[in-house]
Short mmCIF file of C-alpha atoms in Angstrom, two decimals:
data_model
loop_
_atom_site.label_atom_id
_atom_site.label_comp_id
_atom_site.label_asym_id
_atom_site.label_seq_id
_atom_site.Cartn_x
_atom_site.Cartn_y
_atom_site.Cartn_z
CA UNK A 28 -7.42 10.19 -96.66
CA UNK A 29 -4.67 10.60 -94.07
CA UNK A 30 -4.15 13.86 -95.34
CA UNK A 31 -1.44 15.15 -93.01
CA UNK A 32 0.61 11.44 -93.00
CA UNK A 33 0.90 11.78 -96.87
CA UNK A 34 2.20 15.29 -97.30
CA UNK A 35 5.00 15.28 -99.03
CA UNK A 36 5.38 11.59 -99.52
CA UNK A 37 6.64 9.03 -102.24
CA UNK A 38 3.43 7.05 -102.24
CA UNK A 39 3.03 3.81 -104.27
CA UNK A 40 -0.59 2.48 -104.54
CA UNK A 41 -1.09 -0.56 -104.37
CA UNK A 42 -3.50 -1.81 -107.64
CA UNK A 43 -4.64 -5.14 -108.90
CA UNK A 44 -7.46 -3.30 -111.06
CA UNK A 45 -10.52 -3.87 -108.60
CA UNK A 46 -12.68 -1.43 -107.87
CA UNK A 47 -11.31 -0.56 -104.21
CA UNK A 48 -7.82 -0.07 -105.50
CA UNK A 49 -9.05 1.72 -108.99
CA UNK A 50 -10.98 4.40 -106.31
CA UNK A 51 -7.63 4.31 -104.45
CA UNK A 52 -5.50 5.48 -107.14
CA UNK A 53 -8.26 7.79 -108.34
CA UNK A 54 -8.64 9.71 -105.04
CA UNK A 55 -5.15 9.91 -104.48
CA UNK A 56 -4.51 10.95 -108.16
CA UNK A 57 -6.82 14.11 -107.86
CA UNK A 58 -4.99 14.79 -104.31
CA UNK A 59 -1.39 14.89 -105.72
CA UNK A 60 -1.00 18.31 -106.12
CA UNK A 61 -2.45 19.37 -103.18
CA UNK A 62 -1.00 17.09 -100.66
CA UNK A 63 2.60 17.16 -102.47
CA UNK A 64 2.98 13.56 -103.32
CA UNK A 65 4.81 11.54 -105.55
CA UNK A 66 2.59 9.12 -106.79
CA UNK A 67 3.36 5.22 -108.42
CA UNK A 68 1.58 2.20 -108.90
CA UNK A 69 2.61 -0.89 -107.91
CA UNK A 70 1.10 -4.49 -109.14
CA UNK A 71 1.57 -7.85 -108.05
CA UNK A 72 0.40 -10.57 -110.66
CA UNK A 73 0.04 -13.93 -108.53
CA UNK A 74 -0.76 -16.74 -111.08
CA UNK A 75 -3.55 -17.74 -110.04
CA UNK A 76 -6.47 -17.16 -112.43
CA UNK A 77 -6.18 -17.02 -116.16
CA UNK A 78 -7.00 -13.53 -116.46
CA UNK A 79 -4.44 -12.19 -114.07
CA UNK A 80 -1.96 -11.14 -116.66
CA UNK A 81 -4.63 -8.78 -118.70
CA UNK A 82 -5.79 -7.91 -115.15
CA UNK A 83 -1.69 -6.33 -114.86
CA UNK A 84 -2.02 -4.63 -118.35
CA UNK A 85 -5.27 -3.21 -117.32
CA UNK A 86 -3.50 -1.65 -114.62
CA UNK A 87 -0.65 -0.73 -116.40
CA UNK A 88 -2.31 0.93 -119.04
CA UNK A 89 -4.70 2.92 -115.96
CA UNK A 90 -0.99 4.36 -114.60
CA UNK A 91 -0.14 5.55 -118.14
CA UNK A 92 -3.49 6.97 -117.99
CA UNK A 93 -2.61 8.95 -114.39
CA UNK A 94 1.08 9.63 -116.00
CA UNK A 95 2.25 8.01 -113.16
CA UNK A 96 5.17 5.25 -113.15
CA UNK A 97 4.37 1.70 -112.86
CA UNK A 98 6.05 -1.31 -111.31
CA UNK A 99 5.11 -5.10 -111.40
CA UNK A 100 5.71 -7.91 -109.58
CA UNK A 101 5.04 -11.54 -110.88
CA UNK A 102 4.89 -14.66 -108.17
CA UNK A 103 3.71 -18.09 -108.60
CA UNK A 104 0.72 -18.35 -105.31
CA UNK A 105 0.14 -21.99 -106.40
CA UNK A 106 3.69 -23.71 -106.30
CA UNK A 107 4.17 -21.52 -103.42
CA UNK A 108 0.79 -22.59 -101.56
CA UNK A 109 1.33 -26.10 -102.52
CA UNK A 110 4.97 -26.57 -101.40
CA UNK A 111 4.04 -24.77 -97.62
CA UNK A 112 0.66 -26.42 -97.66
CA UNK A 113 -1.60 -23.10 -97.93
CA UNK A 114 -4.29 -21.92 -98.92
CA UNK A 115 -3.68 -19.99 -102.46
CA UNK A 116 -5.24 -16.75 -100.67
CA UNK A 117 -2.26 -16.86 -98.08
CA UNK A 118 0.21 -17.88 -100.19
CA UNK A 119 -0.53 -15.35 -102.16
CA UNK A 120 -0.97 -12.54 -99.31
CA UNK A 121 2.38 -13.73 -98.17
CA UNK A 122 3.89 -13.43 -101.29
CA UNK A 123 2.39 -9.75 -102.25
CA UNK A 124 3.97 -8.50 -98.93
CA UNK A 125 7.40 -10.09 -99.99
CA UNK A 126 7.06 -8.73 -103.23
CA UNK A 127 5.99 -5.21 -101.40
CA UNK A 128 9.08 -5.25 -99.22
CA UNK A 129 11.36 -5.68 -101.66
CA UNK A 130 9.83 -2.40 -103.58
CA UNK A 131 12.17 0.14 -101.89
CA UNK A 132 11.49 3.01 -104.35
CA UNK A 133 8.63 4.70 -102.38
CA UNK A 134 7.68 6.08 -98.76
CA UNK A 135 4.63 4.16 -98.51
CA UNK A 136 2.52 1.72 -99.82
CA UNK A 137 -1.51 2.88 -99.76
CA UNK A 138 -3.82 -0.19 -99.66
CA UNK A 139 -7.27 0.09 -100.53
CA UNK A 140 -8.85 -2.11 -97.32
CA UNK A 141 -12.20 -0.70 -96.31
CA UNK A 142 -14.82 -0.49 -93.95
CA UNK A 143 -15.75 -4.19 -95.18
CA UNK A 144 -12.71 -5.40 -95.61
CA UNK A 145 -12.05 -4.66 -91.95
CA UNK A 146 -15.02 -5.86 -90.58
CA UNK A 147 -14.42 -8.87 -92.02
CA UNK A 148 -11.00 -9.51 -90.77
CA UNK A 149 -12.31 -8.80 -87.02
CA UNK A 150 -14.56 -11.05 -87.09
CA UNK A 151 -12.52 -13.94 -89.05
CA UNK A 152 -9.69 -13.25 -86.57
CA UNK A 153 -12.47 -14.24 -83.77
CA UNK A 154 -14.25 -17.37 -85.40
CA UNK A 155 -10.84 -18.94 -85.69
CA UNK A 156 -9.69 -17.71 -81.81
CA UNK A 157 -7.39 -15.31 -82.55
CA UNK A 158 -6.42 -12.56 -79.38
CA UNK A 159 -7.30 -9.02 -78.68
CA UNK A 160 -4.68 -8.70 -81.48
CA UNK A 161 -6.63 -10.31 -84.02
CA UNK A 162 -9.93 -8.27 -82.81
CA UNK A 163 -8.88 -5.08 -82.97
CA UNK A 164 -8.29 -5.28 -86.74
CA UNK A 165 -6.28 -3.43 -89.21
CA UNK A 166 -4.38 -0.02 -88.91
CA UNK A 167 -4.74 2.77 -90.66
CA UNK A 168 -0.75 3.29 -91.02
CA UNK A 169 1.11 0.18 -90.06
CA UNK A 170 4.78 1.24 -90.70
CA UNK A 171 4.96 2.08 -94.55
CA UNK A 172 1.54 0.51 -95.12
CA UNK A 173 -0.86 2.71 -94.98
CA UNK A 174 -5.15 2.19 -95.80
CA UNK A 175 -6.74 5.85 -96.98
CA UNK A 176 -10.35 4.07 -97.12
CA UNK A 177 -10.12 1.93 -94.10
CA UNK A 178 -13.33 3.74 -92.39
CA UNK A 179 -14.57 4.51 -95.83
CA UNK A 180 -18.41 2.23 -96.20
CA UNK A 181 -18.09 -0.33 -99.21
CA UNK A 182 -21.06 1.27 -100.53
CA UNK A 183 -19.32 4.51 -100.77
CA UNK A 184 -16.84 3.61 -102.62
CA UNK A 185 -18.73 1.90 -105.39
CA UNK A 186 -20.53 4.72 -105.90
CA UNK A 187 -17.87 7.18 -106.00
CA UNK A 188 -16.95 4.63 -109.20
CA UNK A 189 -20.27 4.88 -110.67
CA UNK A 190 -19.92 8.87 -110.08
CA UNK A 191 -16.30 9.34 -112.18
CA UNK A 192 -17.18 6.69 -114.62
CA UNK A 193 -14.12 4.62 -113.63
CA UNK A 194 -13.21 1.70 -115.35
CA UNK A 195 -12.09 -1.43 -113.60
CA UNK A 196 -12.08 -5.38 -113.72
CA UNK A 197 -13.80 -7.80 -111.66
CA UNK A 198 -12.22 -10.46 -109.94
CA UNK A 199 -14.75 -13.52 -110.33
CA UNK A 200 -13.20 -15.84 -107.77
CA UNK A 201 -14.69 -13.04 -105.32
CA UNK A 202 -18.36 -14.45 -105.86
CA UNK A 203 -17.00 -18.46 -105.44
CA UNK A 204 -17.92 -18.99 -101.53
CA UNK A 205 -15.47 -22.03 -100.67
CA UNK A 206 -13.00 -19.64 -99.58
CA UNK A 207 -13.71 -18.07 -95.95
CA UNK A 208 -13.44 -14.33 -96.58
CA UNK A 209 -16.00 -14.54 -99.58
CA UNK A 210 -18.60 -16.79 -97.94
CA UNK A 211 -18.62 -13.97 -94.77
CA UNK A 212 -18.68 -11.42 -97.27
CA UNK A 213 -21.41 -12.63 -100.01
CA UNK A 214 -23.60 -14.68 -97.35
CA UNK A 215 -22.95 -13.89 -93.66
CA UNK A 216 -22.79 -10.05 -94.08
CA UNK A 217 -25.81 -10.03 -95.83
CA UNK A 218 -28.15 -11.67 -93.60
CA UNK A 219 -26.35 -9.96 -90.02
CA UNK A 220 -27.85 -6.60 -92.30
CA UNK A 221 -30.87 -7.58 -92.15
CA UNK A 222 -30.74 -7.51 -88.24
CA UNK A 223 -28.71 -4.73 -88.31
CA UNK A 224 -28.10 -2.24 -91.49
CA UNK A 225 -24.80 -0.98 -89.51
CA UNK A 226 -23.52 -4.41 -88.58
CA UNK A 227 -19.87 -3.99 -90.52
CA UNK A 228 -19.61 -0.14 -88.68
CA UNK A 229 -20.34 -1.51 -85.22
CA UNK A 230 -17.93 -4.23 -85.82
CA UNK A 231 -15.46 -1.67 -87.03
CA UNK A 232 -16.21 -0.02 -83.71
CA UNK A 233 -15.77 -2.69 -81.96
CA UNK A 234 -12.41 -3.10 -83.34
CA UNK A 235 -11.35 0.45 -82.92
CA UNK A 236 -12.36 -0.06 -78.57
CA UNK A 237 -10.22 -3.20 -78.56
CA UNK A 238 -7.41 -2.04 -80.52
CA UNK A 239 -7.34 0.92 -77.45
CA UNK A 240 -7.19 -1.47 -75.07
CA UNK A 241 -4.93 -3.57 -76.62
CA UNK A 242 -2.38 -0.46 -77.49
CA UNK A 243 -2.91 0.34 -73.91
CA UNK A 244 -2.04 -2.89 -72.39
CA UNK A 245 1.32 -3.24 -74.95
CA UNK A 246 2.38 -0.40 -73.31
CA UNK A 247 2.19 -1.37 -69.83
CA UNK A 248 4.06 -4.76 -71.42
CA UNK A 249 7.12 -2.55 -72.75
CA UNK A 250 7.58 -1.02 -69.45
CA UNK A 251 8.29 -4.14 -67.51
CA UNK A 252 12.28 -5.06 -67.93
CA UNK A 253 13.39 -7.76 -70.14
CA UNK A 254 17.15 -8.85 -69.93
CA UNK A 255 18.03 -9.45 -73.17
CA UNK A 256 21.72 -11.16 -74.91
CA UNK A 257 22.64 -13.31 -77.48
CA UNK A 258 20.58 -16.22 -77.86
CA UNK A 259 18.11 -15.55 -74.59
CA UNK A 260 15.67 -12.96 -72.99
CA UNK A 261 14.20 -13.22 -69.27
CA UNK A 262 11.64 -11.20 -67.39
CA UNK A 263 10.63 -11.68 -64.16
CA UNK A 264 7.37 -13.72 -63.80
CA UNK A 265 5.67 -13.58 -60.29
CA UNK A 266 2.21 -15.20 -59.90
CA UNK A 267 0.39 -11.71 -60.60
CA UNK A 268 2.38 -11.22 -63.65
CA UNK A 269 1.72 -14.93 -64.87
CA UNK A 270 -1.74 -14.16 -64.57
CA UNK A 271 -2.57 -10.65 -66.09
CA UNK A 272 -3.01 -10.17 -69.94
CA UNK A 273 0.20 -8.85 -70.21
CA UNK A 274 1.99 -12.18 -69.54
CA UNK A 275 1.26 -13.09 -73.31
CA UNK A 276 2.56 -10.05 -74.71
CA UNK A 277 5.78 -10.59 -72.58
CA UNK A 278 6.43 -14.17 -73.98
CA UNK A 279 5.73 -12.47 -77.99
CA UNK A 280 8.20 -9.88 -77.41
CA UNK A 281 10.64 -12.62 -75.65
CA UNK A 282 10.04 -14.76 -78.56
CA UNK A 283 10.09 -11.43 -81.50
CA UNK A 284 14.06 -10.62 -79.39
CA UNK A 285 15.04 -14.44 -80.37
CA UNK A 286 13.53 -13.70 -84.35
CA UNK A 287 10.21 -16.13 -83.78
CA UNK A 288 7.27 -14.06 -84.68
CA UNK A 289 4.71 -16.91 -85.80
CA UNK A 290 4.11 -19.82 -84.64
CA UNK A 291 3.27 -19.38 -80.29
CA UNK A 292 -0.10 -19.83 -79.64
CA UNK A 293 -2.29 -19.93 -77.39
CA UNK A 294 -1.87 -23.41 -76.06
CA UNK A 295 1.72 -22.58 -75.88
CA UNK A 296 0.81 -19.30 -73.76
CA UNK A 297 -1.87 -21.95 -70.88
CA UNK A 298 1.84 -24.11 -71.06
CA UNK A 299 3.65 -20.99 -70.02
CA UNK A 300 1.73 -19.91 -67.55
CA UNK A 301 1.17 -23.05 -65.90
CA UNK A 302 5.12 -23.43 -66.24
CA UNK A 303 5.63 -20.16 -64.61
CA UNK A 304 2.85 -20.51 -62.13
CA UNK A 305 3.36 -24.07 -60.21
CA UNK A 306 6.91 -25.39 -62.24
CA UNK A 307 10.03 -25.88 -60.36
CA UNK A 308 13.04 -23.87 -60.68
CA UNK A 309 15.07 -25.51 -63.71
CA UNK A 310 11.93 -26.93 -65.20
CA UNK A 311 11.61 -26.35 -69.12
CA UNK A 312 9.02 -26.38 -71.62
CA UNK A 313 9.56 -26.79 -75.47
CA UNK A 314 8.07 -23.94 -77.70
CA UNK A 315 8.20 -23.34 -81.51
CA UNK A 316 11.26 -22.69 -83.68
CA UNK A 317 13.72 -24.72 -81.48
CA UNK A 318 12.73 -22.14 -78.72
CA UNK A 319 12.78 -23.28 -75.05
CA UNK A 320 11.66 -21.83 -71.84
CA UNK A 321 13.08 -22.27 -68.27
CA UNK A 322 12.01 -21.27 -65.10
CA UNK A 323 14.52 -19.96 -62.91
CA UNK A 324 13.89 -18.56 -59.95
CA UNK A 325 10.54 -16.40 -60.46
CA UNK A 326 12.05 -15.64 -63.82
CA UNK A 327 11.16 -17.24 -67.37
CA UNK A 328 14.13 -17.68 -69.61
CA UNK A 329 13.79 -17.71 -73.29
CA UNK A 330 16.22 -19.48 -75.04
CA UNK A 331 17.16 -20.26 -79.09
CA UNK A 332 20.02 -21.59 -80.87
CA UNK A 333 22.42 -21.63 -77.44
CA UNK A 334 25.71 -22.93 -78.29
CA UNK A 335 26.88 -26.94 -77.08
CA UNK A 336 28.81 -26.47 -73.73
CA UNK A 337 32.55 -26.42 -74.22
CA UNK A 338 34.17 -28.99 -72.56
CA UNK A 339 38.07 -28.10 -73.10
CA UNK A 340 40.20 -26.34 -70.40
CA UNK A 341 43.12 -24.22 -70.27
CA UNK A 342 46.56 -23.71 -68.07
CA UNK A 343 45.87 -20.96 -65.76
CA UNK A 344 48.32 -17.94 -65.74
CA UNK A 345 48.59 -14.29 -64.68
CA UNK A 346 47.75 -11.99 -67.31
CA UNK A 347 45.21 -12.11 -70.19
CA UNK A 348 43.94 -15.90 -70.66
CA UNK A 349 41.33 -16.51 -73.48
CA UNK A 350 39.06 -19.33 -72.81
CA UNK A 351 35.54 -20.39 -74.60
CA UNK A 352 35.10 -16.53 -76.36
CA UNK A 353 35.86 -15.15 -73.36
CA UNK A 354 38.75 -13.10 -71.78
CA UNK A 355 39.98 -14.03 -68.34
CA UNK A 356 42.33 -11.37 -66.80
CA UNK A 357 43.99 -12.32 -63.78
CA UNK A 358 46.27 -9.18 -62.09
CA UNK A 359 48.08 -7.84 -59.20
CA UNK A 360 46.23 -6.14 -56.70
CA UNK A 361 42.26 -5.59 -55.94
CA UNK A 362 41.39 -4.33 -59.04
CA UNK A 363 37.90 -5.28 -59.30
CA UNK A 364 35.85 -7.97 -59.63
CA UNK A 365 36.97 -10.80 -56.97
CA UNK A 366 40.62 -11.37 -54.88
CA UNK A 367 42.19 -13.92 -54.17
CA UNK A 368 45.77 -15.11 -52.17
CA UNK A 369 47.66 -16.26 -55.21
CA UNK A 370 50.32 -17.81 -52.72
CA UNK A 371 47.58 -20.24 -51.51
CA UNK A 372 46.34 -21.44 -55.44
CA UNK A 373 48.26 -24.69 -55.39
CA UNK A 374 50.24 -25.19 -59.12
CA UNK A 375 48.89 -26.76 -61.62
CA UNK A 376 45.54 -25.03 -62.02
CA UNK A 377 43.22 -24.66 -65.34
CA UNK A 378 40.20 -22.62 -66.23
CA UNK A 379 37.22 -24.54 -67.18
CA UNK A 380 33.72 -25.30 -66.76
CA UNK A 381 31.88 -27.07 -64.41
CA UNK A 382 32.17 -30.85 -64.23
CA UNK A 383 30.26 -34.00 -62.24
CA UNK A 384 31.70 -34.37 -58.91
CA UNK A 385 33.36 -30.85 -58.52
CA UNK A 386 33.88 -29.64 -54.72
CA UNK A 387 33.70 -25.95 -52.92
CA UNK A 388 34.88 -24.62 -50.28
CA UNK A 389 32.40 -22.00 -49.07
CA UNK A 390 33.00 -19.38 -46.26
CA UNK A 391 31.71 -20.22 -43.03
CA UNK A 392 31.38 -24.19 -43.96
CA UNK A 393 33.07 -27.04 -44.91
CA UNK A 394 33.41 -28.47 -48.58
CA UNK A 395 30.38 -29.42 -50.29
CA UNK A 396 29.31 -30.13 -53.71
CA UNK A 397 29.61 -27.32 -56.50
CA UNK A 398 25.83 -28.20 -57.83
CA UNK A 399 24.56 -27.84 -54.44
CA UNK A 400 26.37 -24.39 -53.73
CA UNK A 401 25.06 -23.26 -56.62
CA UNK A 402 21.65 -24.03 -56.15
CA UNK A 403 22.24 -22.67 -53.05
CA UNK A 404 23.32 -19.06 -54.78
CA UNK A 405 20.29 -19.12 -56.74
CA UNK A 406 22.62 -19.48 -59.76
CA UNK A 407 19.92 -20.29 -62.80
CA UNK A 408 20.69 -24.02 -64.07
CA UNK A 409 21.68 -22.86 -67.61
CA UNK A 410 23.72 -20.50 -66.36
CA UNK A 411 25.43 -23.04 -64.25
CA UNK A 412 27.52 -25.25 -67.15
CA UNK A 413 28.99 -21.88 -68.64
CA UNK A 414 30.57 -20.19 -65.53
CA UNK A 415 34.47 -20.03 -65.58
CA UNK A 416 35.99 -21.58 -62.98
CA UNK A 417 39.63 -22.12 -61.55
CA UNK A 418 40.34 -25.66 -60.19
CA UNK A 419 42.82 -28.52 -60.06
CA UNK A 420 41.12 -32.06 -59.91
CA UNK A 421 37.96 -31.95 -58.66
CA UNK A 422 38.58 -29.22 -55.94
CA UNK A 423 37.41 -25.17 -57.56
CA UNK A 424 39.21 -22.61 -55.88
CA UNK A 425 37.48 -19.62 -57.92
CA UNK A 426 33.88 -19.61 -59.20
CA UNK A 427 34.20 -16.25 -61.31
CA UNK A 428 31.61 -13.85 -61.43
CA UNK A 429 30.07 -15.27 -57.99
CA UNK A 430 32.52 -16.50 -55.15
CA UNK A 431 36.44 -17.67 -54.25
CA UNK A 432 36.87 -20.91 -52.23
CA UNK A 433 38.21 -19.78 -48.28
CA UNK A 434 41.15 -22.03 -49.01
CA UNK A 435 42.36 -18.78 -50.64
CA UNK A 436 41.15 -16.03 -49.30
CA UNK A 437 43.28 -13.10 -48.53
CA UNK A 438 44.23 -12.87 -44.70
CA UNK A 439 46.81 -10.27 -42.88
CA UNK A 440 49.72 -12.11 -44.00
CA UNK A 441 48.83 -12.59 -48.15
CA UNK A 442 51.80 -11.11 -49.80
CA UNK A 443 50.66 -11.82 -53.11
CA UNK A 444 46.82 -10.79 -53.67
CA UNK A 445 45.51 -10.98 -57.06
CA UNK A 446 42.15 -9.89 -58.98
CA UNK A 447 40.07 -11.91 -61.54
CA UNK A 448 37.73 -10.27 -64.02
CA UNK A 449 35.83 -12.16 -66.85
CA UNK A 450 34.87 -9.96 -69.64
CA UNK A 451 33.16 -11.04 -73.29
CA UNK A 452 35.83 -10.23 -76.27
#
């Protein structure tokens, strides 16, 4: 029962007035005192079947029965399933959950999934592909949700039922066997018993290895640095990396740092990889969500919802200069950041951003093209359009952040050195 998790808890249970749940409440009703909880019910009527509405007073009247306090929630699963194309089982799974997060007057929420009910998922999670993720099942406490019975046999808990008398209703769309979940449970369960009596515990156990493994491996994933800023998180990708099983849990927790949590799969990981593994440096591939990825460099940037580049410029000037949300400070002295020969900037220069045909003046050389120096500097191609630069015409006599043309570097005879600094307001 998760004894030591509970203690002390608000705990809202989680009824529709099946058995599981009705054994739920009942075990957790007897264990109130002892394990110090506060203990609720909490209903979600989905609109499905006709009998859903006495199913909610049944349940209502069983919390009056406990003396405990009652809440219910009332969605429409069919309008909703029907207007995102789902199945009425996930619309109305989706829906409970919504309905669930909104309830903010407990700890936790106790769901009574069992030993079935996981066995089930693991092995629906790998007829339809799914990843380790998928395989290693349900947890016991995910967050506030928590699942008392999850180890608990099916068979237990009807007869625990039987044992206190307990009243409850049955759901009779769980004997109709178009729907996935009830044909495994009502005909594929039955006949992998008959070749093995234990087949939903070994699958169970099954889970529990893979959910080690995969815990395991999400670990080693968090380790590994991930730059992350507004719109965009990279992480270096070498061909090792690219090619272990933590590459895909890299690219989820890219895509989770951008707000896309559905929706990448595994087609989009093969893309990825191959991307990372044998594209060129600027090449792109287009991912869920208005999400795109770039390889730059032996990195993989993640990008969402970056801004149009700014094409506008402005006069520049000693002092503080504020150009495309950011603050350009240009002041006597080496104060940081790079120096320049302010006698040698000619008049008549603007801060902008990079545009076709721009020149550069690098150390040791004579002028070539800005793209090319930049490629040159390893400089990442979306990085590219938004650096600040100083020029006049086509000629850039400051690249900030990265390099000053020689045309102005400071010699033994500069009388009037200046730094530049770039900073985010």
């Amino acid at each position: 029962m998760l004894t030591d998790f509970l203690k002390g808890k608000r705990v809202a249970a989680a009824v529709s007035g099946g058995v599981d749940s009705v054994v739920l409440l009942d075990k957790l009703a007897r264990a109130r005192k002892e394990l110090d909880i506060e203990l609720m019910v909490i209903n979600v009527e989905h609109g499905i079947r006709a009998e859903s509405k006495a199913d909610s007073l049944f349940v209502k009247e069983l919390a009056a029965g406990y003396g405990v306090p009652f809440f219910c929630f009332e969605v429409d699963s069919p309008s909703f399933a029907k207007a995102n194309k789902l199945s009425e089982e996930t619309a109305a799974r989706i829906l409970r959950y919504r309905a669930f997060e909104k309830f903010d007057g407990c700890d936790v929420i106790a769901l009574a999934h069992h030993m079935s009910d996981q066995a089930e998922s693991i092995l629906m999670h790998i007829l339809r592909g799914s990843g380790t993720s998928g395989a290693a099942g349900m947890k016991a406490v995910s967050g506030r949700y928590v699942r008392p019975l999850l180890d608990t046999p099916k068979a237990e808990i009807d007869a625990y039922a039987a044992g206190r008398g307990l009243k409850f209703v049955v759901d009779k769309t769980n004997f109709e066997n178009d729907k996935t979940r009830n044909f495994l449970r009502n005909v594929v369960f039955p006949e992998l018993n008959k070749i093995n009596a234990r087949a939903a515990e070994n699958i169970c156990r099954f889970g529990g290895h893979v959910r080690a493994d995969v815990e395991f491996l999400d670990g080693l994933a968090a380790a590994i640095p991930m730059e992350k800023e507004s719109g965009r998180a990279t992480f270096c990708c070498d061909a090792e990396t690219a090619s272990s099983p933590l590459f895909a849990r890299l690219v989820f927790r890219a895509a989770a740092s951008l707000g896309v949590f559905a929706d990448v799969e595994s087609r989009h990981i093969e893309d990825l990889k191959r991307l990372a593994l044998f594209g060129a440096t600027g090449a792109s591939l287009d991912l869920p969500h208005g999400m795109r990825a770039v390889k730059e460099y032996g990195k993989l940037t993640f990008i969402r919802g970056a801004a149009e580049k700014y094409g506008g410029e402005v006069a520049f000037a000693a002092g503080e200069t504020v150009f495309d949300g950011k603050k350009v400070v240009v002041t006597p002295g080496r104060n940081g950041g790079l120096y320049f020969d302010g006698g040698k900037l000619p008049p008549g220069c603007v801060i902008r951003h990079r545009r076709e045909g721009d020149v550069f003046a690098k150390f040791g050389g004579g002028a070539k093209k800005l793209k090319d120096y930049l490629i040159d500097k390893k400089i990442p191609a979306r990085e590219r359009d938004g650096l600040t630069l100083v020029a006049k015409g086509k000629e850039v006599y400051i690249i900030c952040g990265v390099e000053i043309s020689r045309k102005i570097k400071v010699d033994k005879n500069s009388e009037s050195v200046y730094s530049i600094v770039v900073n985010q307001l």
